[in-house]
PDB file of C-alpha atoms and ligand atoms in Angstrom:
ATOM      1  CA  MET A  19      -0.004  -0.249   0.197  1.00 83.00           C
ATOM      2  CA  ASN A  20       1.335   3.604  -1.056  1.00 90.00           C
ATOM      3  CA  SER A  21       0.521   5.608   2.455  1.00 97.00           C
ATOM      4  CA  ILE A  22      -1.583   8.837   1.706  1.00 98.00           C
ATOM      5  CA  ARG A  23      -0.398   9.879   5.601  1.00 98.00           C
ATOM      6  CA  GLY A  24       1.070  13.603   5.600  1.00 98.00           C
ATOM      7  CA  LYS A  25      -0.031  13.801   1.597  1.00 98.00           C
ATOM      8  CA  TRP A  26      -3.184  16.658   0.326  1.00 98.00           C
ATOM      9  CA  ALA A  27      -6.007  15.628  -1.692  1.00 99.00           C
ATOM     10  CA  LEU A  28      -8.882  18.266  -3.355  1.00 99.00           C
ATOM     11  CA  ILE A  29     -11.871  16.668  -3.202  1.00 99.00           C
ATOM     12  CA  THR A  30     -14.659  18.448  -4.807  1.00 99.00           C
ATOM     13  CA  GLY A  31     -17.883  18.220  -3.529  1.00 98.00           C
ATOM     14  CA  ALA A  32     -17.610  17.468  -0.082  1.00 98.00           C
ATOM     15  CA  THR A  33     -20.442  18.679   1.832  1.00 98.00           C
ATOM     16  CA  SER A  34     -22.111  15.653   1.173  1.00 98.00           C
ATOM     17  CA  GLY A  35     -22.038  11.977  -0.779  1.00 98.00           C
ATOM     18  CA  PHE A  36     -19.105  10.296  -2.253  1.00 99.00           C
ATOM     19  CA  GLY A  37     -17.156  13.615  -1.699  1.00 99.00           C
ATOM     20  CA  HIS A  38     -18.231  13.878   1.945  1.00 98.00           C
ATOM     21  CA  ALA A  39     -17.484   9.758   2.932  1.00 99.00           C
ATOM     22  CA  THR A  40     -14.145  10.527   1.448  1.00 99.00           C
ATOM     23  CA  ALA A  41     -12.790  13.187   2.698  1.00 98.00           C
ATOM     24  CA  GLU A  42     -13.598  11.404   6.213  1.00 98.00           C
ATOM     25  CA  ARG A  43     -11.604   7.570   5.047  1.00 98.00           C
ATOM     26  CA  PHE A  44      -8.745  10.054   3.345  1.00 98.00           C
ATOM     27  CA  ALA A  45      -8.715  11.154   7.319  1.00 98.00           C
ATOM     28  CA  GLN A  46      -8.814   8.687   8.956  1.00 98.00           C
ATOM     29  CA  ALA A  47      -6.104   7.754   7.246  1.00 98.00           C
ATOM     30  CA  GLY A  48      -3.876  10.965   8.304  1.00 98.00           C
ATOM     31  CA  CYS A  49      -4.167  12.240   4.389  1.00 98.00           C
ATOM     32  CA  ASN A  50      -4.292  16.759   4.396  1.00 98.00           C
ATOM     33  CA  LEU A  51      -7.732  17.324   2.791  1.00 98.00           C
ATOM     34  CA  ILE A  52      -8.847  20.500   0.668  1.00 99.00           C
ATOM     35  CA  ILE A  53     -12.383  20.548   0.176  1.00 99.00           C
ATOM     36  CA  THR A  54     -15.146  22.266  -1.534  1.00 99.00           C
ATOM     37  CA  GLY A  55     -18.554  22.870  -1.913  1.00 98.00           C
ATOM     38  CA  ARG A  56     -21.111  25.289  -2.064  1.00 98.00           C
ATOM     39  CA  ARG A  57     -22.516  25.154   1.271  1.00 98.00           C
ATOM     40  CA  THR A  58     -20.339  27.582   3.345  1.00 98.00           C
ATOM     41  CA  GLU A  59     -22.414  26.222   6.782  1.00 98.00           C
ATOM     42  CA  LYS A  60     -22.311  22.405   5.888  1.00 98.00           C
ATOM     43  CA  LEU A  61     -18.439  22.715   4.647  1.00 98.00           C
ATOM     44  CA  GLU A  62     -17.153  25.038   7.378  1.00 98.00           C
ATOM     45  CA  ALA A  63     -18.379  22.332  10.147  1.00 98.00           C
ATOM     46  CA  PHE A  64     -16.994  19.080   8.253  1.00 98.00           C
ATOM     47  CA  GLU A  65     -13.463  21.041   8.223  1.00 98.00           C
ATOM     48  CA  HIS A  66     -14.025  21.911  12.645  1.00 98.00           C
ATOM     49  CA  VAL A  67     -15.007  18.136  12.078  1.00 98.00           C
ATOM     50  CA  LEU A  68     -12.131  16.733  10.293  1.00 98.00           C
ATOM     51  CA  ASN A  69      -9.314  19.005  12.153  1.00 97.00           C
ATOM     52  CA  GLU A  70     -10.756  17.716  15.717  1.00 97.00           C
ATOM     53  CA  LYS A  71     -11.187  13.959  14.938  1.00 98.00           C
ATOM     54  CA  TYR A  72      -8.757  12.845  12.844  1.00 98.00           C
ATOM     55  CA  GLY A  73      -6.028  15.579  13.579  1.00 97.00           C
ATOM     56  CA  VAL A  74      -5.522  16.176   9.808  1.00 98.00           C
ATOM     57  CA  LYS A  75      -4.913  19.650   8.139  1.00 98.00           C
ATOM     58  CA  VAL A  76      -7.597  20.846   6.090  1.00 98.00           C
ATOM     59  CA  LEU A  77      -8.401  23.894   4.245  1.00 98.00           C
ATOM     60  CA  ALA A  78     -12.216  24.361   2.323  1.00 98.00           C
ATOM     61  CA  TYR A  79     -13.267  26.767  -0.457  1.00 98.00           C
ATOM     62  CA  CYS A  80     -16.488  27.818  -0.211  1.00 98.00           C
ATOM     63  CA  PHE A  81     -17.466  28.060  -4.622  1.00 98.00           C
ATOM     64  CA  ASP A  82     -19.249  27.140  -7.364  1.00 98.00           C
ATOM     65  CA  VAL A  83     -16.806  24.821 -10.269  1.00 98.00           C
ATOM     66  CA  ARG A  84     -19.185  26.308 -12.233  1.00 98.00           C
ATOM     67  CA  ASN A  85     -17.118  29.996 -11.569  1.00 98.00           C
ATOM     68  CA  LEU A  86     -14.218  29.334 -14.248  1.00 98.00           C
ATOM     69  CA  ASN A  87     -12.742  32.155 -11.809  1.00 98.00           C
ATOM     70  CA  GLN A  88     -12.966  30.487  -8.623  1.00 98.00           C
ATOM     71  CA  CYS A  89     -11.671  27.511  -9.340  1.00 98.00           C
ATOM     72  CA  VAL A  90      -8.315  29.380 -10.148  1.00 98.00           C
ATOM     73  CA  GLU A  91      -7.972  31.691  -7.739  1.00 98.00           C
ATOM     74  CA  MET A  92      -8.251  28.404  -5.000  1.00 98.00           C
ATOM     75  CA  ALA A  93      -5.369  27.102  -7.702  1.00 98.00           C
ATOM     76  CA  ASN A  94      -3.874  30.278  -7.317  1.00 98.00           C
ATOM     77  CA  ASP A  95      -4.507  30.615  -3.221  1.00 98.00           C
ATOM     78  CA  LEU A  96      -2.834  26.796  -3.100  1.00 98.00           C
ATOM     79  CA  ALA A  97       0.242  27.648  -5.201  1.00 98.00           C
ATOM     80  CA  SER A  98       1.011  30.638  -2.334  1.00 98.00           C
ATOM     81  CA  ARG A  99       0.760  28.224   0.474  1.00 98.00           C
ATOM     82  CA  GLU A 100       3.521  25.783  -1.420  1.00 98.00           C
ATOM     83  CA  ILE A 101       0.649  22.849  -1.815  1.00 98.00           C
ATOM     84  CA  VAL A 102       0.433  20.831  -4.741  1.00 98.00           C
ATOM     85  CA  PRO A 103      -2.154  18.686  -4.088  1.00 98.00           C
ATOM     86  CA  ASP A 104      -1.088  15.077  -4.531  1.00 98.00           C
ATOM     87  CA  ILE A 105      -4.625  13.722  -5.113  1.00 99.00           C
ATOM     88  CA  LEU A 106      -7.483  15.150  -7.040  1.00 99.00           C
ATOM     89  CA  VAL A 107     -11.167  13.808  -6.723  1.00 99.00           C
ATOM     90  CA  ASN A 108     -13.011  15.537  -9.870  1.00 99.00           C
ATOM     91  CA  ASN A 109     -16.318  14.300  -7.533  1.00 98.00           C
ATOM     92  CA  ALA A 110     -18.642  17.708  -7.238  1.00 99.00           C
ATOM     93  CA  GLY A 111     -21.403  16.638  -9.950  1.00 98.00           C
ATOM     94  CA  LEU A 112     -25.371  16.521 -10.233  1.00 98.00           C
ATOM     95  CA  ALA A 113     -28.360  15.060 -12.101  1.00 99.00           C
ATOM     96  CA  SER A 114     -30.718  17.314 -12.350  1.00 99.00           C
ATOM     97  CA  GLY A 115     -34.224  16.230 -13.690  1.00 98.00           C
ATOM     98  CA  LYS A 116     -35.235  12.912 -15.509  1.00 98.00           C
ATOM     99  CA  ASP A 117     -37.265  13.833 -18.984  1.00 98.00           C
ATOM    100  CA  LYS A 118     -37.769  12.716 -22.571  1.00 98.00           C
ATOM    101  CA  ILE A 119     -35.497  14.887 -24.634  1.00 98.00           C
ATOM    102  CA  HIS A 120     -38.215  16.742 -25.844  1.00 98.00           C
ATOM    103  CA  GLU A 121     -39.665  17.810 -22.374  1.00 98.00           C
ATOM    104  CA  GLY A 122     -36.337  18.631 -20.829  1.00 98.00           C
ATOM    105  CA  LEU A 123     -35.570  21.843 -19.044  1.00 98.00           C
ATOM    106  CA  ILE A 124     -32.744  23.963 -20.747  1.00 98.00           C
ATOM    107  CA  GLY A 125     -31.776  25.310 -17.318  1.00 98.00           C
ATOM    108  CA  ASP A 126     -31.378  21.127 -16.130  1.00 99.00           C
ATOM    109  CA  TRP A 127     -29.688  21.265 -19.074  1.00 99.00           C
ATOM    110  CA  GLU A 128     -27.597  23.623 -18.440  1.00 98.00           C
ATOM    111  CA  LYS A 129     -26.726  22.771 -14.827  1.00 98.00           C
ATOM    112  CA  MET A 130     -25.417  19.382 -15.329  1.00 99.00           C
ATOM    113  CA  ILE A 131     -22.714  20.212 -18.810  1.00 99.00           C
ATOM    114  CA  ASP A 132     -21.595  23.208 -16.592  1.00 99.00           C
ATOM    115  CA  THR A 133     -20.811  20.958 -13.617  1.00 99.00           C
ATOM    116  CA  ASN A 134     -20.681  17.914 -14.716  1.00 99.00           C
ATOM    117  CA  VAL A 135     -18.239  18.623 -17.764  1.00 99.00           C
ATOM    118  CA  LYS A 136     -17.555  21.970 -17.678  1.00 99.00           C
ATOM    119  CA  GLY A 137     -16.779  22.716 -13.934  1.00 99.00           C
ATOM    120  CA  LEU A 138     -14.496  18.820 -13.883  1.00 99.00           C
ATOM    121  CA  LEU A 139     -12.131  20.621 -16.698  1.00 99.00           C
ATOM    122  CA  TYR A 140     -12.091  23.935 -14.650  1.00 99.00           C
ATOM    123  CA  ILE A 141     -10.921  22.016 -12.066  1.00 99.00           C
ATOM    124  CA  THR A 142      -8.621  20.103 -13.680  1.00 99.00           C
ATOM    125  CA  ARG A 143      -7.373  22.712 -16.141  1.00 98.00           C
ATOM    126  CA  SER A 144      -6.376  24.541 -12.620  1.00 98.00           C
ATOM    127  CA  ILE A 145      -4.534  21.971 -10.594  1.00 98.00           C
ATOM    128  CA  LEU A 146      -3.203  19.358 -13.286  1.00 98.00           C
ATOM    129  CA  PRO A 147      -0.555  21.917 -14.691  1.00 98.00           C
ATOM    130  CA  MET A 148       1.180  21.360 -10.797  1.00 98.00           C
ATOM    131  CA  MET A 149       1.061  18.051 -10.871  1.00 98.00           C
ATOM    132  CA  VAL A 150       3.020  17.722 -13.918  1.00 98.00           C
ATOM    133  CA  ALA A 151       5.289  20.007 -13.148  1.00 98.00           C
ATOM    134  CA  ARG A 152       5.934  18.173  -9.939  1.00 98.00           C
ATOM    135  CA  ASN A 153       5.866  14.661 -12.282  1.00 98.00           C
ATOM    136  CA  ASP A 154       3.864  13.387  -9.466  1.00 98.00           C
ATOM    137  CA  GLY A 155       0.026  13.561  -9.014  1.00 98.00           C
ATOM    138  CA  HIS A 156      -3.235  11.195  -9.188  1.00 98.00           C
ATOM    139  CA  VAL A 157      -6.585  12.152 -11.048  1.00 99.00           C
ATOM    140  CA  ILE A 158      -9.016  10.563  -9.958  1.00 99.00           C
ATOM    141  CA  ASN A 159     -12.505  11.258 -12.114  1.00 99.00           C
ATOM    142  CA  ILE A 160     -16.131  10.631 -10.357  1.00 99.00           C
ATOM    143  CA  GLY A 161     -17.690   9.337 -13.628  1.00 98.00           C
ATOM    144  CA  SER A 162     -20.610   6.941 -13.735  1.00 98.00           C
ATOM    145  CA  VAL A 163     -22.554   4.043 -15.095  1.00 98.00           C
ATOM    146  CA  ALA A 164     -24.910   6.552 -17.162  1.00 98.00           C
ATOM    147  CA  GLY A 165     -21.515   7.520 -19.079  1.00 98.00           C
ATOM    148  CA  HIS A 166     -20.936   3.693 -20.368  1.00 98.00           C
ATOM    149  CA  ILE A 167     -25.113   2.817 -21.202  1.00 98.00           C
ATOM    150  CA  VAL A 168     -27.545   5.487 -21.848  1.00 98.00           C
ATOM    151  CA  TYR A 169     -30.927   5.013 -20.455  1.00 98.00           C
ATOM    152  CA  PRO A 170     -34.120   6.424 -21.009  1.00 98.00           C
ATOM    153  CA  GLU A 171     -34.868  10.016 -19.610  1.00 98.00           C
ATOM    154  CA  GLY A 172     -31.433  10.122 -18.715  1.00 98.00           C
ATOM    155  CA  ASN A 173     -30.055  11.737 -22.044  1.00 98.00           C
ATOM    156  CA  VAL A 174     -28.093  14.464 -21.039  1.00 99.00           C
ATOM    157  CA  TYR A 175     -27.136  13.247 -17.621  1.00 99.00           C
ATOM    158  CA  ASN A 176     -25.978  10.699 -19.620  1.00 99.00           C
ATOM    159  CA  ALA A 177     -23.998  12.594 -22.486  1.00 99.00           C
ATOM    160  CA  THR A 178     -21.619  14.375 -19.675  1.00 99.00           C
ATOM    161  CA  LYS A 179     -20.732  10.914 -18.133  1.00 99.00           C
ATOM    162  CA  PHE A 180     -19.421   9.561 -21.812  1.00 99.00           C
ATOM    163  CA  ALA A 181     -17.951  12.856 -21.539  1.00 99.00           C
ATOM    164  CA  VAL A 182     -16.502  12.287 -18.357  1.00 99.00           C
ATOM    165  CA  LYS A 183     -15.256   8.685 -19.373  1.00 98.00           C
ATOM    166  CA  ALA A 184     -13.857  10.524 -22.569  1.00 99.00           C
ATOM    167  CA  LEU A 185     -12.017  12.893 -20.848  1.00 99.00           C
ATOM    168  CA  ASN A 186     -10.822  10.776 -18.282  1.00 98.00           C
ATOM    169  CA  GLU A 187      -8.824   8.347 -21.336  1.00 98.00           C
ATOM    170  CA  ALA A 188      -8.263  11.718 -22.786  1.00 98.00           C
ATOM    171  CA  ILE A 189      -5.979  12.760 -19.652  1.00 98.00           C
ATOM    172  CA  ASN A 190      -4.460   9.754 -19.657  1.00 98.00           C
ATOM    173  CA  LEU A 191      -3.216   9.483 -23.448  1.00 98.00           C
ATOM    174  CA  ASP A 192      -2.371  12.751 -22.394  1.00 98.00           C
ATOM    175  CA  LEU A 193       0.124  12.268 -19.272  1.00 98.00           C
ATOM    176  CA  ALA A 194       1.478   9.335 -20.716  1.00 98.00           C
ATOM    177  CA  GLY A 195       5.474   9.717 -19.983  1.00 98.00           C
ATOM    178  CA  THR A 196       4.678  10.967 -16.821  1.00 98.00           C
ATOM    179  CA  ASN A 197       4.084   9.753 -13.524  1.00 98.00           C
ATOM    180  CA  VAL A 198       0.624  11.184 -13.114  1.00 98.00           C
ATOM    181  CA  ARG A 199      -2.205   8.989 -12.869  1.00 98.00           C
ATOM    182  CA  CYS A 200      -5.418   8.889 -13.612  1.00 98.00           C
ATOM    183  CA  CYS A 201      -8.601   6.465 -13.291  1.00 98.00           C
ATOM    184  CA  SER A 202     -12.443   6.844 -13.642  1.00 98.00           C
ATOM    185  CA  ILE A 203     -15.043   5.931 -10.733  1.00 98.00           C
ATOM    186  CA  ASP A 204     -18.237   4.447 -11.947  1.00 99.00           C
ATOM    187  CA  PRO A 205     -20.470   3.732  -9.619  1.00 99.00           C
ATOM    188  CA  GLY A 206     -24.283   1.974 -10.079  1.00 98.00           C
ATOM    189  CA  ALA A 207     -27.632   3.363  -8.098  1.00 98.00           C
ATOM    190  CA  ALA A 208     -25.982   4.703  -4.588  1.00 98.00           C
ATOM    191  CA  GLU A 209     -28.032   5.946  -2.059  1.00 98.00           C
ATOM    192  CA  THR A 210     -26.968   9.536  -1.429  1.00 98.00           C
ATOM    193  CA  GLU A 211     -28.417  13.123  -2.221  1.00 98.00           C
ATOM    194  CA  PHE A 212     -27.851  12.490  -5.201  1.00 98.00           C
ATOM    195  CA  SER A 213     -31.561  11.343  -5.945  1.00 98.00           C
ATOM    196  CA  LYS A 214     -32.937  14.568  -4.170  1.00 98.00           C
ATOM    197  CA  VAL A 215     -30.957  16.811  -6.468  1.00 98.00           C
ATOM    198  CA  ARG A 216     -32.276  15.275  -9.413  1.00 98.00           C
ATOM    199  CA  PHE A 217     -35.828  15.370  -8.846  1.00 98.00           C
ATOM    200  CA  HIS A 218     -34.918  18.588  -7.793  1.00 98.00           C
ATOM    201  CA  GLY A 219     -36.128  18.362  -3.999  1.00 98.00           C
ATOM    202  CA  ASP A 220     -39.028  15.702  -3.959  1.00 98.00           C
ATOM    203  CA  GLU A 221     -37.668  13.358  -0.757  1.00 98.00           C
ATOM    204  CA  ASP A 222     -40.324  11.133  -2.115  1.00 98.00           C
ATOM    205  CA  LYS A 223     -39.412  10.181  -5.641  1.00 98.00           C
ATOM    206  CA  ALA A 224     -36.179  10.174  -4.817  1.00 98.00           C
ATOM    207  CA  GLN A 225     -36.683   7.501  -1.866  1.00 98.00           C
ATOM    208  CA  LYS A 226     -38.784   4.846  -4.490  1.00 98.00           C
ATOM    209  CA  VAL A 227     -35.588   5.010  -6.458  1.00 98.00           C
ATOM    210  CA  TYR A 228     -33.909   2.913  -3.943  1.00 98.00           C
ATOM    211  CA  GLU A 229     -37.127   1.252  -2.464  1.00 98.00           C
ATOM    212  CA  GLY A 230     -36.405  -2.566  -2.901  1.00 98.00           C
ATOM    213  CA  PHE A 231     -32.545  -3.540  -3.105  1.00 98.00           C
ATOM    214  CA  LYS A 232     -29.541  -2.501  -1.336  1.00 98.00           C
ATOM    215  CA  PRO A 233     -27.724   0.589  -3.279  1.00 98.00           C
ATOM    216  CA  LEU A 234     -24.463   1.487  -2.934  1.00 98.00           C
ATOM    217  CA  GLN A 235     -23.460   3.437  -0.128  1.00 98.00           C
ATOM    218  CA  ALA A 236     -21.230   6.612  -0.006  1.00 99.00           C
ATOM    219  CA  GLU A 237     -18.564   4.464   2.126  1.00 98.00           C
ATOM    220  CA  ASP A 238     -18.181   2.063  -0.443  1.00 98.00           C
ATOM    221  CA  ILE A 239     -17.590   4.165  -3.155  1.00 99.00           C
ATOM    222  CA  ALA A 240     -14.965   6.285  -0.521  1.00 99.00           C
ATOM    223  CA  ASP A 241     -13.151   3.141   0.036  1.00 98.00           C
ATOM    224  CA  ILE A 242     -12.699   1.895  -3.301  1.00 98.00           C
ATOM    225  CA  ILE A 243     -11.860   5.533  -4.169  1.00 98.00           C
ATOM    226  CA  PHE A 244      -9.368   5.139  -1.340  1.00 98.00           C
ATOM    227  CA  TYR A 245      -8.040   1.527  -2.290  1.00 98.00           C
ATOM    228  CA  VAL A 246      -6.860   3.897  -5.633  1.00 98.00           C
ATOM    229  CA  ALA A 247      -5.462   6.542  -4.023  1.00 98.00           C
ATOM    230  CA  THR A 248      -3.245   3.901  -1.626  1.00 98.00           C
ATOM    231  CA  SER A 249      -2.107   1.550  -5.114  1.00 98.00           C
ATOM    232  CA  PRO A 250       1.254   1.722  -5.357  1.00 98.00           C
ATOM    233  CA  PRO A 251       3.053   4.341  -8.194  1.00 97.00           C
ATOM    234  CA  HIS A 252       3.235   2.031 -10.663  1.00 98.00           C
ATOM    235  CA  VAL A 253      -0.215   0.526 -10.776  1.00 98.00           C
ATOM    236  CA  ASN A 254      -2.704   3.071 -12.977  1.00 98.00           C
ATOM    237  CA  ILE A 255      -5.980   1.673 -12.606  1.00 98.00           C
ATOM    238  CA  THR A 256      -7.573   3.866 -15.701  1.00 98.00           C
ATOM    239  CA  ASN A 257     -11.338   2.709 -14.682  1.00 98.00           C
ATOM    240  CA  LEU A 258     -12.838   0.644 -11.920  1.00 98.00           C
ATOM    241  CA  VAL A 259     -17.238  -0.168 -12.594  1.00 98.00           C
ATOM    242  CA  VAL A 260     -19.425  -0.988  -9.791  1.00 98.00           C
ATOM    243  CA  TYR A 261     -22.996  -1.749  -9.358  1.00 98.00           C
ATOM    244  CA  PRO A 262     -24.530  -2.636  -5.708  1.00 98.00           C
ATOM    245  CA  THR A 263     -25.627  -6.340  -5.814  1.00 98.00           C
ATOM    246  CA  ALA A 264     -28.876  -5.827  -7.482  1.00 98.00           C
ATOM    247  CA  GLN A 265     -28.050  -4.173 -10.046  1.00 98.00           C
ATOM    248  CA  ARG A 266     -26.491  -5.571 -13.255  1.00 98.00           C
ATOM    249  CA  SER A 267     -26.599  -2.888 -15.687  1.00 98.00           C
ATOM    250  CA  ALA A 268     -28.983   0.147 -15.866  1.00 96.00           C
ATOM    251  CA  TYR A 269     -31.875  -2.155 -17.246  1.00 98.00           C
ATOM    252  CA  VAL A 270     -31.521  -5.174 -14.654  1.00 98.00           C
ATOM    253  CA  LEU A 271     -32.546  -3.947 -11.179  1.00 98.00           C
ATOM    254  CA  HIS A 272     -34.108  -6.547  -8.635  1.00 98.00           C
ATOM    255  CA  ARG A 273     -36.666  -5.254  -6.504  1.00 98.00           C
ATOM    256  CA  GLU A 274     -37.438  -7.496  -3.500  1.00 96.00           C
ATOM    257  CA  VAL A 275     -41.461  -6.863  -3.367  1.00 87.00           C
ATOM    258  CA  LYS A 276     -43.094  -6.229  -0.027  1.00 76.00           C
ATOM    259  CA  LYS A 277     -45.262  -8.399   1.540  1.00 69.00           C
ATOM    260  CA  GLU A 278     -48.199  -6.893   1.581  1.00 66.00           C
ATOM    261  CA  GLU A 279     -48.334  -5.810  -2.379  1.00 56.00           C
ATOM    262  CA  GLU A 280     -47.728  -9.434  -3.318  1.00 52.00           C
TER     263      GLU A 280
HETATM  264  P1  NDP B 461     -24.830  14.570  -3.481  1.00 69.79           P
HETATM  265  O1  NDP B 461     -25.872  15.409  -4.277  1.00 69.79           O
HETATM  266  O2  NDP B 461     -24.813  14.120  -2.323  1.00 69.79           O
HETATM  267  O3  NDP B 461     -22.964  15.063  -3.708  1.00 69.79           O
HETATM  268  C1  NDP B 461     -23.038  16.363  -4.608  1.00 69.79           C
HETATM  269  C2  NDP B 461     -22.023  16.746  -4.095  1.00 69.79           C
HETATM  270  O4  NDP B 461     -21.213  17.984  -5.005  1.00 69.79           O
HETATM  271  C3  NDP B 461     -22.317  17.743  -3.348  1.00 69.79           C
HETATM  272  O5  NDP B 461     -21.343  18.277  -2.201  1.00 69.79           O
HETATM  273  C4  NDP B 461     -22.152  19.760  -4.031  1.00 69.79           C
HETATM  274  O6  NDP B 461     -21.930  20.687  -3.028  1.00 69.79           O
HETATM  275  C5  NDP B 461     -21.552  19.172  -4.588  1.00 69.79           C
HETATM  276  N1  NDP B 461     -22.083  20.121  -6.357  1.00 69.79           N
HETATM  277  C6  NDP B 461     -22.848  19.700  -6.966  1.00 69.79           C
HETATM  278  N2  NDP B 461     -22.562  20.946  -8.326  1.00 69.79           N
HETATM  279  C7  NDP B 461     -21.670  21.596  -7.171  1.00 69.79           C
HETATM  280  C8  NDP B 461     -20.977  23.172  -7.851  1.00 69.79           C
HETATM  281  N3  NDP B 461     -21.715  23.440  -8.650  1.00 69.79           N
HETATM  282  N4  NDP B 461     -20.165  23.775  -7.871  1.00 69.79           N
HETATM  283  C9  NDP B 461     -20.091  22.690  -6.324  1.00 69.79           C
HETATM  284  N5  NDP B 461     -19.723  21.489  -5.871  1.00 69.79           N
HETATM  285  C10 NDP B 461     -20.987  21.200  -6.340  1.00 69.79           C
HETATM  286  O7  NDP B 461     -24.422  12.978  -4.495  1.00 69.79           O
HETATM  287  P2  NDP B 461     -23.455  12.066  -4.657  1.00 69.79           P
HETATM  288  O8  NDP B 461     -22.277  12.562  -3.740  1.00 69.79           O
HETATM  289  O9  NDP B 461     -24.228  10.926  -5.115  1.00 69.79           O
HETATM  290  O10 NDP B 461     -22.640  12.515  -6.394  1.00 69.79           O
HETATM  291  C11 NDP B 461     -21.077  12.652  -6.236  1.00 69.79           C
HETATM  292  C12 NDP B 461     -20.692  12.230  -7.657  1.00 69.79           C
HETATM  293  O11 NDP B 461     -20.952  11.040  -8.195  1.00 69.79           O
HETATM  294  C13 NDP B 461     -21.481  12.969  -8.590  1.00 69.79           C
HETATM  295  O12 NDP B 461     -20.498  13.914  -9.985  1.00 69.79           O
HETATM  296  C14 NDP B 461     -22.742  12.094  -9.506  1.00 69.79           C
HETATM  297  O13 NDP B 461     -23.114  12.734 -10.842  1.00 69.79           O
HETATM  298  C15 NDP B 461     -21.348  11.231  -9.504  1.00 69.79           C
HETATM  299  N6  NDP B 461     -22.463   9.692  -9.275  1.00 69.79           N
HETATM  300  C16 NDP B 461     -23.557   9.803  -7.968  1.00 69.79           C
HETATM  301  C17 NDP B 461     -24.145   8.505  -8.166  1.00 69.79           C
HETATM  302  C18 NDP B 461     -25.794   7.802  -7.328  1.00 69.79           C
HETATM  303  O14 NDP B 461     -26.246   7.217  -7.656  1.00 69.79           O
HETATM  304  N7  NDP B 461     -25.544   8.915  -6.178  1.00 69.79           N
HETATM  305  C19 NDP B 461     -23.707   7.019  -9.459  1.00 69.79           C
HETATM  306  C20 NDP B 461     -22.761   7.277 -10.101  1.00 69.79           C
HETATM  307  C21 NDP B 461     -22.065   8.657  -9.980  1.00 69.79           C
HETATM  308  P3  NDP B 461     -23.065  21.752  -2.571  1.00 69.79           P
HETATM  309  O15 NDP B 461     -24.545  21.346  -2.889  1.00 69.79           O
HETATM  310  O16 NDP B 461     -22.583  21.755  -1.175  1.00 69.79           O
HETATM  311  O17 NDP B 461     -22.328  22.819  -3.842  1.00 69.79           O
HETATM  312  C1  8X3 B 462     -25.970   8.011 -10.910  1.00 69.79           C
HETATM  313  C2  8X3 B 462     -26.356   6.511 -10.919  1.00 69.79           C
HETATM  314  O1  8X3 B 462     -27.880   5.098 -12.610  1.00 69.79           O
HETATM  315  O2  8X3 B 462     -29.175   7.240 -11.812  1.00 69.79           O
HETATM  316  O3  8X3 B 462     -24.659   8.358 -11.857  1.00 69.79           O
HETATM  317  O4  8X3 B 462     -27.704   6.970 -13.720  1.00 69.79           O
HETATM  318  S1  8X3 B 462     -27.975   6.702 -12.385  1.00 69.79           S
END
């Protein structure tokens, strides 16, 4: 195992779900953290918890990854502190809406494209040059099984995650000859705030997504990210696809039917 104790990991979208669980997993292992998100209160409270509970150094940057200037400002601030992230987890992302393409909301599409594709690019373009200059680093992109197979009403979300898959491959190709590694971790159904966000805050609709089966938990993905981040420097895991056991594809999900409904 390649220890991450004392290293710096930058995790975008650490206020909930995968990002939050990953920050906690990394902190347990003694890794210093740079955490981001838009919800100030959550981010600052989490910064405090990580620092108090695990004794690691934590820097919190509250901003929207859709804002290029703010991505660059964070990178400049890190550079002024002489911090080069050893690990970048490009996690901030979302689905917004689930509609047939001819009924989709343009605002939802823009949110997803601007966050999942352009936001990931802005962060990568701001941080990767520092890694390349140091000839060391690890980029871990959170893609999705939605980037491998399109499902009905997934349309634009699918397209953004296909883009993440392409960019993950592109980063690996363009970094050939350096010691900077790049991996995409592509989960299936996982119970986080994802569905609540997708359905614009409708909790009932969100809960139904996970009825009748055991979905992936944020901690499952955090463990996988930790495994990838601690692999030896000569090992480059470029892609991992992970489904809950009840789900074998976007089209095959086994749900137990409740007795009273039979
Ligand atoms: P959550 O909604 O629980 O977490 C999303 C995180 O991203 C939050 O911390 C949120 O923070 C942050 N975020 C969203 N938009 C922005 C933005 N514009 N700027 C900055 N931060 C932002 O969902 P998950 O943990 O499930 O999602 C994390 C990633 O995993 C996403 O890329 C998602 O597409 C992907 N994924 C999720 C799956 C699932 O089933 N849950 C399966 C496969 C992939 P804040 O609101 O504070 O800004
Ligand atoms: C999230 C998983 O299957 O809802 O990326 O697209 S899915």
